[in-house]
CSV table of C-alpha atoms in Angstrom, one decimal:
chain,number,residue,atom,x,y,z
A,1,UNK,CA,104.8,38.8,-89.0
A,2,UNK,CA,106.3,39.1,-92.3
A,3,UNK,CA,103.6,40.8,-93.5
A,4,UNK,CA,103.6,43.3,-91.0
A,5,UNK,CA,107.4,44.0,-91.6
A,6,UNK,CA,106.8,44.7,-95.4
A,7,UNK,CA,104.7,47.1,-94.7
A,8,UNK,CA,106.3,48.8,-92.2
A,9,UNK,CA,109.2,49.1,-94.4
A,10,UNK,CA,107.2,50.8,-97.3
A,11,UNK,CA,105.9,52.9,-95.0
A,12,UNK,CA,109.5,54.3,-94.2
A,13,UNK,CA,110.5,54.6,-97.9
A,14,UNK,CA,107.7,56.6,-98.6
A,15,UNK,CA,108.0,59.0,-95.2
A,16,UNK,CA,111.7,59.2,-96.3
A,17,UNK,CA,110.9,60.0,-99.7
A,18,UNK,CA,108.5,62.9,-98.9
A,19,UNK,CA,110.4,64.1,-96.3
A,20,UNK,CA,113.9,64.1,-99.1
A,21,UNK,CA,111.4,66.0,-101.6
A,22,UNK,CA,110.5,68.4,-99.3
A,23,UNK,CA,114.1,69.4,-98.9
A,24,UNK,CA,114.9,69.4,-102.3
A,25,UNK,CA,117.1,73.1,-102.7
A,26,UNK,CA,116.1,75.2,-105.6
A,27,UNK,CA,119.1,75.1,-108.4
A,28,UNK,CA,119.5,77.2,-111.6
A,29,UNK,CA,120.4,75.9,-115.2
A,30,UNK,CA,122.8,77.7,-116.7
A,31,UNK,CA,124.9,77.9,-119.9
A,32,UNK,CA,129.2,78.3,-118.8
A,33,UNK,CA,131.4,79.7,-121.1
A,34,UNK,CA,134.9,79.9,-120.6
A,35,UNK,CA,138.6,81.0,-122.2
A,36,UNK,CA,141.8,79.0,-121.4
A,37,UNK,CA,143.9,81.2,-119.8
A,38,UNK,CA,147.0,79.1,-120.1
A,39,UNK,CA,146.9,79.9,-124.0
A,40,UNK,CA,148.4,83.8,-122.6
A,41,UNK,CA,151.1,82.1,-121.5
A,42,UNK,CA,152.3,79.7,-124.0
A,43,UNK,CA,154.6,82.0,-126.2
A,44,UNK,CA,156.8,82.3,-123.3
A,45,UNK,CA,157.2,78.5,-122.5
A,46,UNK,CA,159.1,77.7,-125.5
A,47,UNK,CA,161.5,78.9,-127.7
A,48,UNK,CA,159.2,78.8,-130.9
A,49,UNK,CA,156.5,81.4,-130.8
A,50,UNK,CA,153.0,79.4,-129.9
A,51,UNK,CA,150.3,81.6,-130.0
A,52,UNK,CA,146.0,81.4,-129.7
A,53,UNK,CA,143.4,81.0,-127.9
A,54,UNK,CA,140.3,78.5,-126.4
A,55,UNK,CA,137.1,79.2,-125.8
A,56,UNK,CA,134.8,76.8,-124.4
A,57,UNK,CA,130.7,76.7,-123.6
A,58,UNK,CA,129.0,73.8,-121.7
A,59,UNK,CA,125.8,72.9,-119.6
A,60,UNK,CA,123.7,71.2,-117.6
A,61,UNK,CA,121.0,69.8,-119.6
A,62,UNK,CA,120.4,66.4,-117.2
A,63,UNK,CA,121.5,65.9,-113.7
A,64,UNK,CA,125.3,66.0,-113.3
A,65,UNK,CA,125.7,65.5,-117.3
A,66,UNK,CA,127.2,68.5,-118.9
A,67,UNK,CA,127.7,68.3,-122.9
A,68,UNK,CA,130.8,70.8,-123.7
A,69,UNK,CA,131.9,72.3,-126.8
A,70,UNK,CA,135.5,74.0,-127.5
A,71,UNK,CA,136.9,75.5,-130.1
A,72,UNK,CA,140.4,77.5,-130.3
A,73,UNK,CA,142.8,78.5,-133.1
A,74,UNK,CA,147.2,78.6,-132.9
A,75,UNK,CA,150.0,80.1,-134.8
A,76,UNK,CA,153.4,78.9,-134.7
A,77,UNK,CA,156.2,80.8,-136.1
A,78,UNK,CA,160.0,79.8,-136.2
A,79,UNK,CA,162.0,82.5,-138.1
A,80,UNK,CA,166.0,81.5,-137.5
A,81,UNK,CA,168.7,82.0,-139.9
A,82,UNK,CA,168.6,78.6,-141.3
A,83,UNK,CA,164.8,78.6,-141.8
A,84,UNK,CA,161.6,80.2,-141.3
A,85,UNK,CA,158.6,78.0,-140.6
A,86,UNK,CA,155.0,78.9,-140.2
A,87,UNK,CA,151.9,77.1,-139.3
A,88,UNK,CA,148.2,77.9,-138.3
A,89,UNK,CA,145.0,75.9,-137.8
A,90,UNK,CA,141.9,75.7,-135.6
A,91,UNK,CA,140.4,72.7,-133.7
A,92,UNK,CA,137.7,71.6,-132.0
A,93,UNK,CA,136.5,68.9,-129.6
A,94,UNK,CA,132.4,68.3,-128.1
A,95,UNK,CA,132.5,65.6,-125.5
A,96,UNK,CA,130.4,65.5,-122.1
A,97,UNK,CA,131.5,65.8,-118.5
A,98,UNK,CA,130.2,64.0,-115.4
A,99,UNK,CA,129.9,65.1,-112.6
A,100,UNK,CA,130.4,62.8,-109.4
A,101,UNK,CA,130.4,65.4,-106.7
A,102,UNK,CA,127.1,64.3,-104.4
A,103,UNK,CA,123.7,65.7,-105.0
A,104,UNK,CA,124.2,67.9,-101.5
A,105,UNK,CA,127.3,69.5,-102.7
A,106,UNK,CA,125.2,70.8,-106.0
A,107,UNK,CA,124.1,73.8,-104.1
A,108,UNK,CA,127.4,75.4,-104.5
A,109,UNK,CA,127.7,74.7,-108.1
A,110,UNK,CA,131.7,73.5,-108.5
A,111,UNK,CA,132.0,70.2,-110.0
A,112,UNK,CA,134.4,67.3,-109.9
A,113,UNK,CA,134.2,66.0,-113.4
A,114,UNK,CA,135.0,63.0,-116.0
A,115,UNK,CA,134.7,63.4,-119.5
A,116,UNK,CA,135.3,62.6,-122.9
A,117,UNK,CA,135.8,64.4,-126.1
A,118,UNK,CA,136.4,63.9,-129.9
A,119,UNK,CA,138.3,66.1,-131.4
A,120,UNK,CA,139.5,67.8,-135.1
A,121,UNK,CA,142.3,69.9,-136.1
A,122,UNK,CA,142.7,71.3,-140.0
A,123,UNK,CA,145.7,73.3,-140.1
A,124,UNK,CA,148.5,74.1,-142.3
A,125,UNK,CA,152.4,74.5,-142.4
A,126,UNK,CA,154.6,76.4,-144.9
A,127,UNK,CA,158.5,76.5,-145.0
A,128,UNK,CA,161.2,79.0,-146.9
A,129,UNK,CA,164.3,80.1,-146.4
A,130,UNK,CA,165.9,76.4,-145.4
A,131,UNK,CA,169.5,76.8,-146.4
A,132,UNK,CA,172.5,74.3,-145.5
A,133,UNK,CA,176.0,74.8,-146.3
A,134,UNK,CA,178.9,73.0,-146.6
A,135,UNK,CA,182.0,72.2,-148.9
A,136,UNK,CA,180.2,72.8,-151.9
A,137,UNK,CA,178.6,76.1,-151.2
A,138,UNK,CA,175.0,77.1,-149.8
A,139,UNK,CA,171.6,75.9,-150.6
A,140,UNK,CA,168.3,77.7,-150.3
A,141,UNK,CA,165.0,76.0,-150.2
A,142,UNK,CA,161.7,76.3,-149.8
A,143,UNK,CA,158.7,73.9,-149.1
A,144,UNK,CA,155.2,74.7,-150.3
A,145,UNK,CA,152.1,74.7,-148.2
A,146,UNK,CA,150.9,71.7,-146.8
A,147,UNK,CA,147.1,71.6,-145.7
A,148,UNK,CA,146.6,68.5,-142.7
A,149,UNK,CA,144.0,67.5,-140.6
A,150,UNK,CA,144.1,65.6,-137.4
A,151,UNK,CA,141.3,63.5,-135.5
A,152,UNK,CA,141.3,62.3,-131.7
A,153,UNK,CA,139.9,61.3,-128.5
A,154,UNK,CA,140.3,62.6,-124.9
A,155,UNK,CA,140.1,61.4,-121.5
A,156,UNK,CA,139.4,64.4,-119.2
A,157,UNK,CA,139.2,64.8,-115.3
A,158,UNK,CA,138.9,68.3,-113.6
A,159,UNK,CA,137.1,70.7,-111.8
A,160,UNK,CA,135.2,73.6,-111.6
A,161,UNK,CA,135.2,75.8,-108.7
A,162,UNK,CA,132.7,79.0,-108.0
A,163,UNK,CA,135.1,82.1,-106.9
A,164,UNK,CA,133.0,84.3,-106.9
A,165,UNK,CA,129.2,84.0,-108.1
A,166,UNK,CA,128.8,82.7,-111.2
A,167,UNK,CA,132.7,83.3,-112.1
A,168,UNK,CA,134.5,79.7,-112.2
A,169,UNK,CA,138.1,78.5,-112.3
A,170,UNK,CA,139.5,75.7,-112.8
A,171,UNK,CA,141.4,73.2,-114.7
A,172,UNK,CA,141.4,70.2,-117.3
A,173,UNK,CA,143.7,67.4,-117.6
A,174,UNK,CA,143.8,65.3,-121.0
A,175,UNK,CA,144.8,62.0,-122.4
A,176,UNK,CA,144.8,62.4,-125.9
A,177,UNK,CA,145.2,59.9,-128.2
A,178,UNK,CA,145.2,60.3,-132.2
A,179,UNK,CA,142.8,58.4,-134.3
A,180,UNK,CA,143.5,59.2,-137.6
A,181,UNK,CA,145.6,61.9,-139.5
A,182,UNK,CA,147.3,63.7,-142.6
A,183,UNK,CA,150.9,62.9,-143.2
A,184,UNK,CA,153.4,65.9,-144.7
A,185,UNK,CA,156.1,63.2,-146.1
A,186,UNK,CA,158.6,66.4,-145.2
A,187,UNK,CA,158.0,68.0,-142.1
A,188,UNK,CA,156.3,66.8,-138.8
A,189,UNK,CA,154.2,69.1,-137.4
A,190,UNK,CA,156.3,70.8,-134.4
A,191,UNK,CA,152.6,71.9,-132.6
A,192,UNK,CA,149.3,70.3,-133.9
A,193,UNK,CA,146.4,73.6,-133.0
A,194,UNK,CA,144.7,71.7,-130.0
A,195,UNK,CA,146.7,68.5,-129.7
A,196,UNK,CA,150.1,69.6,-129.4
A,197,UNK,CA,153.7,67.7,-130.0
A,198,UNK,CA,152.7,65.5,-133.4
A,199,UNK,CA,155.3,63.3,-132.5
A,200,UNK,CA,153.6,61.3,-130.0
A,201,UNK,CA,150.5,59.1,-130.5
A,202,UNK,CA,149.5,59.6,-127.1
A,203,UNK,CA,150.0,62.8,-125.0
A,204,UNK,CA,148.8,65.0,-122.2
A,205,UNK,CA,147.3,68.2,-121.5
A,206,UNK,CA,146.2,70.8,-119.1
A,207,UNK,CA,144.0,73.3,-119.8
A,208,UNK,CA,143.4,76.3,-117.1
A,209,UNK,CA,139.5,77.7,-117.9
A,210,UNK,CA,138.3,80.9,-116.2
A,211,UNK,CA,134.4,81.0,-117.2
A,212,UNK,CA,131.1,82.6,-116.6
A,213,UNK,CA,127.6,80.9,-115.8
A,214,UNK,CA,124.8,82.8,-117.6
A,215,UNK,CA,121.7,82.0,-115.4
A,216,UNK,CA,118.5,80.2,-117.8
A,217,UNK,CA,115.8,79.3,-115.3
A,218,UNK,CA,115.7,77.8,-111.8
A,219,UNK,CA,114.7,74.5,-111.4
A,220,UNK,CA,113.8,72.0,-108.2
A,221,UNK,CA,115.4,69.0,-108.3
A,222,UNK,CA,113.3,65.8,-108.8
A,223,UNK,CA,115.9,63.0,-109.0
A,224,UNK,CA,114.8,60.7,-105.8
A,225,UNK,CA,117.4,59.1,-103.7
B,1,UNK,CA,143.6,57.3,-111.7
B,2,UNK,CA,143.7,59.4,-114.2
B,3,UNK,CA,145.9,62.0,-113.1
B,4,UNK,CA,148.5,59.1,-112.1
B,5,UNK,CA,148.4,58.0,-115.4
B,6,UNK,CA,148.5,61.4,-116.9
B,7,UNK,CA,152.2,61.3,-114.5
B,8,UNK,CA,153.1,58.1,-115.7
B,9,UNK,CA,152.6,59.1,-119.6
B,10,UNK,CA,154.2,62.6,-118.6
B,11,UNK,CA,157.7,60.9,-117.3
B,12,UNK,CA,157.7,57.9,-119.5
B,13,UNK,CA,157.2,59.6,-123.0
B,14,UNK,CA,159.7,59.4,-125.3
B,15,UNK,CA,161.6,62.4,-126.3
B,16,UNK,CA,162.6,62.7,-129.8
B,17,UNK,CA,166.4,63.0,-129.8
B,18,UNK,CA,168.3,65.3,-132.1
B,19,UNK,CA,170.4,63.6,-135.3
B,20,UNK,CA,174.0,64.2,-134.8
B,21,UNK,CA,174.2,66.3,-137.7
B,22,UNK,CA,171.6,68.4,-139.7
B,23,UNK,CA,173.8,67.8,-142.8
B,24,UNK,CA,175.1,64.0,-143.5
B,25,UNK,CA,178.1,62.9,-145.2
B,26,UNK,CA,178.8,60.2,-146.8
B,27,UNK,CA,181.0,57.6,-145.1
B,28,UNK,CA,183.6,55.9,-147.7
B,29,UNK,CA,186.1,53.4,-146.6
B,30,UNK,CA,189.3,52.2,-148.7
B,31,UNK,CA,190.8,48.8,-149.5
B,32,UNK,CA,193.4,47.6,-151.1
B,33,UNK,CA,193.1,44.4,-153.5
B,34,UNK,CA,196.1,44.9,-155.8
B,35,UNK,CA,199.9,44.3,-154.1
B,36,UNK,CA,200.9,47.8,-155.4
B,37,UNK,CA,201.7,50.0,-152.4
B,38,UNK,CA,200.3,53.5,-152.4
B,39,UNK,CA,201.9,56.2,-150.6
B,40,UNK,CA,199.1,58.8,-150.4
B,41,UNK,CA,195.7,59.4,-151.7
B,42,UNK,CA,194.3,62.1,-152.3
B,43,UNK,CA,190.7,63.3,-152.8
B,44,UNK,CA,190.1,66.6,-154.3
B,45,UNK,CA,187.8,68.8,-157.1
B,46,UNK,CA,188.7,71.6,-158.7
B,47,UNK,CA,186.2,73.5,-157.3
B,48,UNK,CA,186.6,72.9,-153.8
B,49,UNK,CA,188.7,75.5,-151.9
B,50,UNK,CA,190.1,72.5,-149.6
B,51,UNK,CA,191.0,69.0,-150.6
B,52,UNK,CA,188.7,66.7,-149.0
B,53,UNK,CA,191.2,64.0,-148.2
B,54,UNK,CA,194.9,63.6,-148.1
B,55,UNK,CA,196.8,60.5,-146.1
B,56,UNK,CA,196.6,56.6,-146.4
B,57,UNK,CA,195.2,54.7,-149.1
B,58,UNK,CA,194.1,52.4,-146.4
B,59,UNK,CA,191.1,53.9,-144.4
B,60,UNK,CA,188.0,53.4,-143.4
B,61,UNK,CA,186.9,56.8,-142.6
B,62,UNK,CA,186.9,59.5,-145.4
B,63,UNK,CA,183.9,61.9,-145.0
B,64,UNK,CA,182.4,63.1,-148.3
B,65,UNK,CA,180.1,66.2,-148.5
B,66,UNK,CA,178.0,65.6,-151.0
B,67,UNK,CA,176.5,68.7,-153.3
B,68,UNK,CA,173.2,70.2,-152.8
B,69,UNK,CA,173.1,71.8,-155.6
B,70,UNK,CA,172.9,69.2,-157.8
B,71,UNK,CA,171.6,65.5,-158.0
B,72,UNK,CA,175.6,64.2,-158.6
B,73,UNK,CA,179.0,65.0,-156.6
B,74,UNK,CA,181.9,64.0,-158.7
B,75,UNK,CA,185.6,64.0,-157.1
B,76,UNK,CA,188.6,62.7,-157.9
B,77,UNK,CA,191.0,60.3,-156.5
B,78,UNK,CA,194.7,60.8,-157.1
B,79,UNK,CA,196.7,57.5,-155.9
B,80,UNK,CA,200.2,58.5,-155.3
B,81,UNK,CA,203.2,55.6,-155.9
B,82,UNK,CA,207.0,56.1,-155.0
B,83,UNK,CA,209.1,54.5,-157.3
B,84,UNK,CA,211.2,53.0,-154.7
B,85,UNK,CA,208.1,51.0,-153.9
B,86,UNK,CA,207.7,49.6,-157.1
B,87,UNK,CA,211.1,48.3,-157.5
B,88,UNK,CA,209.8,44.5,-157.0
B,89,UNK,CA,207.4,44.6,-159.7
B,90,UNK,CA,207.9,43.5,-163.2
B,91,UNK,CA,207.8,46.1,-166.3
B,92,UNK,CA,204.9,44.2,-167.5
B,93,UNK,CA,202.8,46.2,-164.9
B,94,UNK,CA,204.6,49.2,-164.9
B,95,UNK,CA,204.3,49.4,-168.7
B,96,UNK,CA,200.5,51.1,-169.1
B,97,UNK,CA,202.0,53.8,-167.0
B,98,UNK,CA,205.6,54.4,-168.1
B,99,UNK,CA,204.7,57.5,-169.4
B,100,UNK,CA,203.3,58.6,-166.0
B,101,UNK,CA,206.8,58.3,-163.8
B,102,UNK,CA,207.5,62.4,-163.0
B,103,UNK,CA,210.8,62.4,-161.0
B,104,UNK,CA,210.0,58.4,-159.5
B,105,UNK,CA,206.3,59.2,-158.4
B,106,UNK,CA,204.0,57.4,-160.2
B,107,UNK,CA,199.9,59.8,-159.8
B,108,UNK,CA,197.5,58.2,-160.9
B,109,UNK,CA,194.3,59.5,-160.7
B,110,UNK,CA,190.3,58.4,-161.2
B,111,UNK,CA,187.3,60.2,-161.3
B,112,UNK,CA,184.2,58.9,-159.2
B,113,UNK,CA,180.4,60.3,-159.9
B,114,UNK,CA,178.0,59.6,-157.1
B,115,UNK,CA,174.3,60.0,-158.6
B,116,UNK,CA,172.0,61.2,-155.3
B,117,UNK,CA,169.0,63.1,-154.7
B,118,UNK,CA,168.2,64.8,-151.7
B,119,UNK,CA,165.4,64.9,-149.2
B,120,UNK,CA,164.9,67.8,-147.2
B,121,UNK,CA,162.8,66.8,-143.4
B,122,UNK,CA,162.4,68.3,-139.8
B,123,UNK,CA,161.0,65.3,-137.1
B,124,UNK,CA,161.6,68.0,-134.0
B,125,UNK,CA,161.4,71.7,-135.3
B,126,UNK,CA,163.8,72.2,-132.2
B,127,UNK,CA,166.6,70.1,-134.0
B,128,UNK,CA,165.9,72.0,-137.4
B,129,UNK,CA,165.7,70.8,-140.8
B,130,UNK,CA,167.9,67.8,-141.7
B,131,UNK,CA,168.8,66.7,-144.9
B,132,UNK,CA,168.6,62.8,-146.0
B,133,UNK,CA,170.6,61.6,-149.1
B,134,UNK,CA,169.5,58.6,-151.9
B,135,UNK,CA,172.7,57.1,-152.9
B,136,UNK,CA,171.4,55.8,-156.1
B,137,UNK,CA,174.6,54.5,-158.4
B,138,UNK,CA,178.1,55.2,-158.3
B,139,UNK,CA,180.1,55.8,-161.6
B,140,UNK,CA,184.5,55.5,-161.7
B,141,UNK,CA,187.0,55.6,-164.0
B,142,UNK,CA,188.8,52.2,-163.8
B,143,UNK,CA,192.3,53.3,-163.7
B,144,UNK,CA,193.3,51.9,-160.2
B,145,UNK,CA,190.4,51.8,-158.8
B,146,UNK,CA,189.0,48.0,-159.3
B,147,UNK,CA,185.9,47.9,-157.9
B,148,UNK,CA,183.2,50.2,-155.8
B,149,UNK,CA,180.5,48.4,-153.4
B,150,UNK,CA,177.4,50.2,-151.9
B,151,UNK,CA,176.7,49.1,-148.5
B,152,UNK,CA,173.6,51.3,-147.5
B,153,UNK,CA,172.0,54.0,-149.8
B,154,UNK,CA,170.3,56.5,-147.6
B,155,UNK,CA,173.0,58.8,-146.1
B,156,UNK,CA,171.4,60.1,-143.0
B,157,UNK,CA,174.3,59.6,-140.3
B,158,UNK,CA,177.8,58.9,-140.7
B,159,UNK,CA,178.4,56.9,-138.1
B,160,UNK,CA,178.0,53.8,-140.8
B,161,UNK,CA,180.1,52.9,-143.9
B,162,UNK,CA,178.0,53.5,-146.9
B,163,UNK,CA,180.6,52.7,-149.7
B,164,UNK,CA,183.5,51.0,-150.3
B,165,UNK,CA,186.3,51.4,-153.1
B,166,UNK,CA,188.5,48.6,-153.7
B,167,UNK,CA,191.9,49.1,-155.8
């Protein structure tokens, strides 16, 4: 009796098995590259002048796994009439995504993602102009150039969604935390190109990514379930 | 549970708080050892448009600016005596500064060199660029004044006592 039941059950995995392959959708590989649209809007969220741009390329080389590279560049500028303060750098991060939408939801392309990322920023800062005054008159100083370098990790979750074909939006949220860095013994870098605020060890971030998928080749699926 | 924690580290982060002042003084208190009463005191250099200090000898809360332009602030100290005040002391005291009695006030005065150097820093380019003094040594004149004491050498607030002048 036994017996009988093992094979009966075999049976059924392979007639399900055939049956799942034959309904296996046709999917395309393709490479997604993307800006970070909320970089437009940063030199109107804060007093001091934040300015660049992100660009960002990833794709789908296994079954839900999608390696990612970004790279982007800032300028900061702070021009008062106690000081004038100026910094500029470029960063980037290569990490990989997961998606953990379900293998029937693939046809439509948008992903719910995990990732990670390691990260660099070399940059550097440069101040003139500092001048204090009190009983004893006014003082004038400058502050030579300071090259730094930042390294950390991210945590990421987000999505991609398909608004029109092949034209994604969506949005990244980010734990960052620093692993190593530079130190300028005077000034604290007010905006790290890629990080952010130096003055926390651990912060957060959102990106907002409009991006294009550039079709490679269509593929079936072969991953059995 | 990573977007809650992404909230949580949002709200709970610490915000860097500004200093109270971009440009520190230093904190100096006054006490008296001696039994000689002073009326005033007076704090002053001749090239200061304003006197930095004029009231009681007895204080604990004379702010000093100290120069930026160079690594040591010198001031003087002008204790002022009325002669009615000194009529319980013996002529033994009074002797070194006989020659000093104008119309019954008795002025002495002391000159005091503080030796610094300054340390120009921004934490929060939003607060702007502060600037830390190194109180390294203190140099007087000892003709009332009897003793200085340094209680903290960086000058970065003024909400502490930094030095004290006994006389």
């Amino acid at each position: 009796m036994l017996r009988y039941f093992i094979k009966i059950l075999f049976l059924c995995i392979a007639v399900g098995s055939f049956a799942q392959e034959q309904k296996l959708p046709k999917r395309e590989v393709f490479i997604r590259s993307g800006v970070d649209l909320s970089r437009f809007i940063l030199p109107y969220m804060n007093d001091i002048t934040v300015s660049g741009f992100e660009l960002s390329v990833d794709a789908e080389i296994k079954y839900n796994f999608f390696p990612i590279v970004e790279f982007g560049m800032n300028t900061i500028e702070d021009n008062t009439e106690l000081h004038n303060y100026t910094a500029e750098g470029s960063y980037w991060r290569v990490g990989l995504n997961y998606n953990m939408l379900k293998y029937q939801h693939r046809l439509d392309q948008n992903i719910f993602f995990i990732g990670a990322r390691y990260a660099r920023s070399l940059y550097w800062q440069q101040s003139s102009n500092i001048t204090f005054e009190n009983e004893w008159g006014v003082s004038t100083t400058d502050l030579s150039k300071s090259n730094l370098n930042l390294t950390w990790v991210e945590a990421v979750i987000g999505i991609r969604g398909e608004l029109f074909k092949n034209i994604f939006l969506g949005y990244t949220i980010r734990v960052k935390a620093k692993i190593s860095s530079s130190d300028d013994d005077n000034i604290t870098p007010y905006f790290i190109p890629g990080y952010g605020s130096a003055i926390k060890n651990i912060r957060t971030g959102m990106s907002f990514t409009a991006s294009y998928a550039i079709p490679i080749i269509r593929i079936k699926d072969n991953k059995n379930k | 549970m990573l977007i809650v924690a992404t909230f949580f580290i949002s709200c709970s982060s610490e915000e860097e708080e500004c200093p109270d002042t971009n440009l520190p003084y230093l904190r100096l208190s006054l006490e008296q050892k001696s039994n000689l009463k002073i009326d005033t005191l007076l704090i002053f250099h001749d090239n200061l448009a304003d006197d930095l200090y004029e009231g009681s000898a007895v204080t604990d809360c004379v702010m000093i600016p100290l120069n930026l332009n160079a690594d040591s602030t010198i001031l003087n100290f002008k204790f002022t005596l009325i002669a009615d005040s000194l009529k319980r002391y013996t002529d033994t005291i009074l002797t070194p500064f006989l020659h000093l009695f104008v119309d019954s006030i008795l002025e002495i005065t002391d000159e005091v060199k503080f030796i610094h150097s300054n340390k120009i820093k921004v934490n929060d380019l939003e607060c702007g660029f502060i600037t830390e003094f190194e109180l390294h040594s203190i140099y007087y004149t000892s003709q009332f004044i009897d003793s200085i004491y340094i209680y903290d050498t960086l000058i970065n607030s003024a909400e502490k006592n930094h030095v004290t002048i006994f006389y």
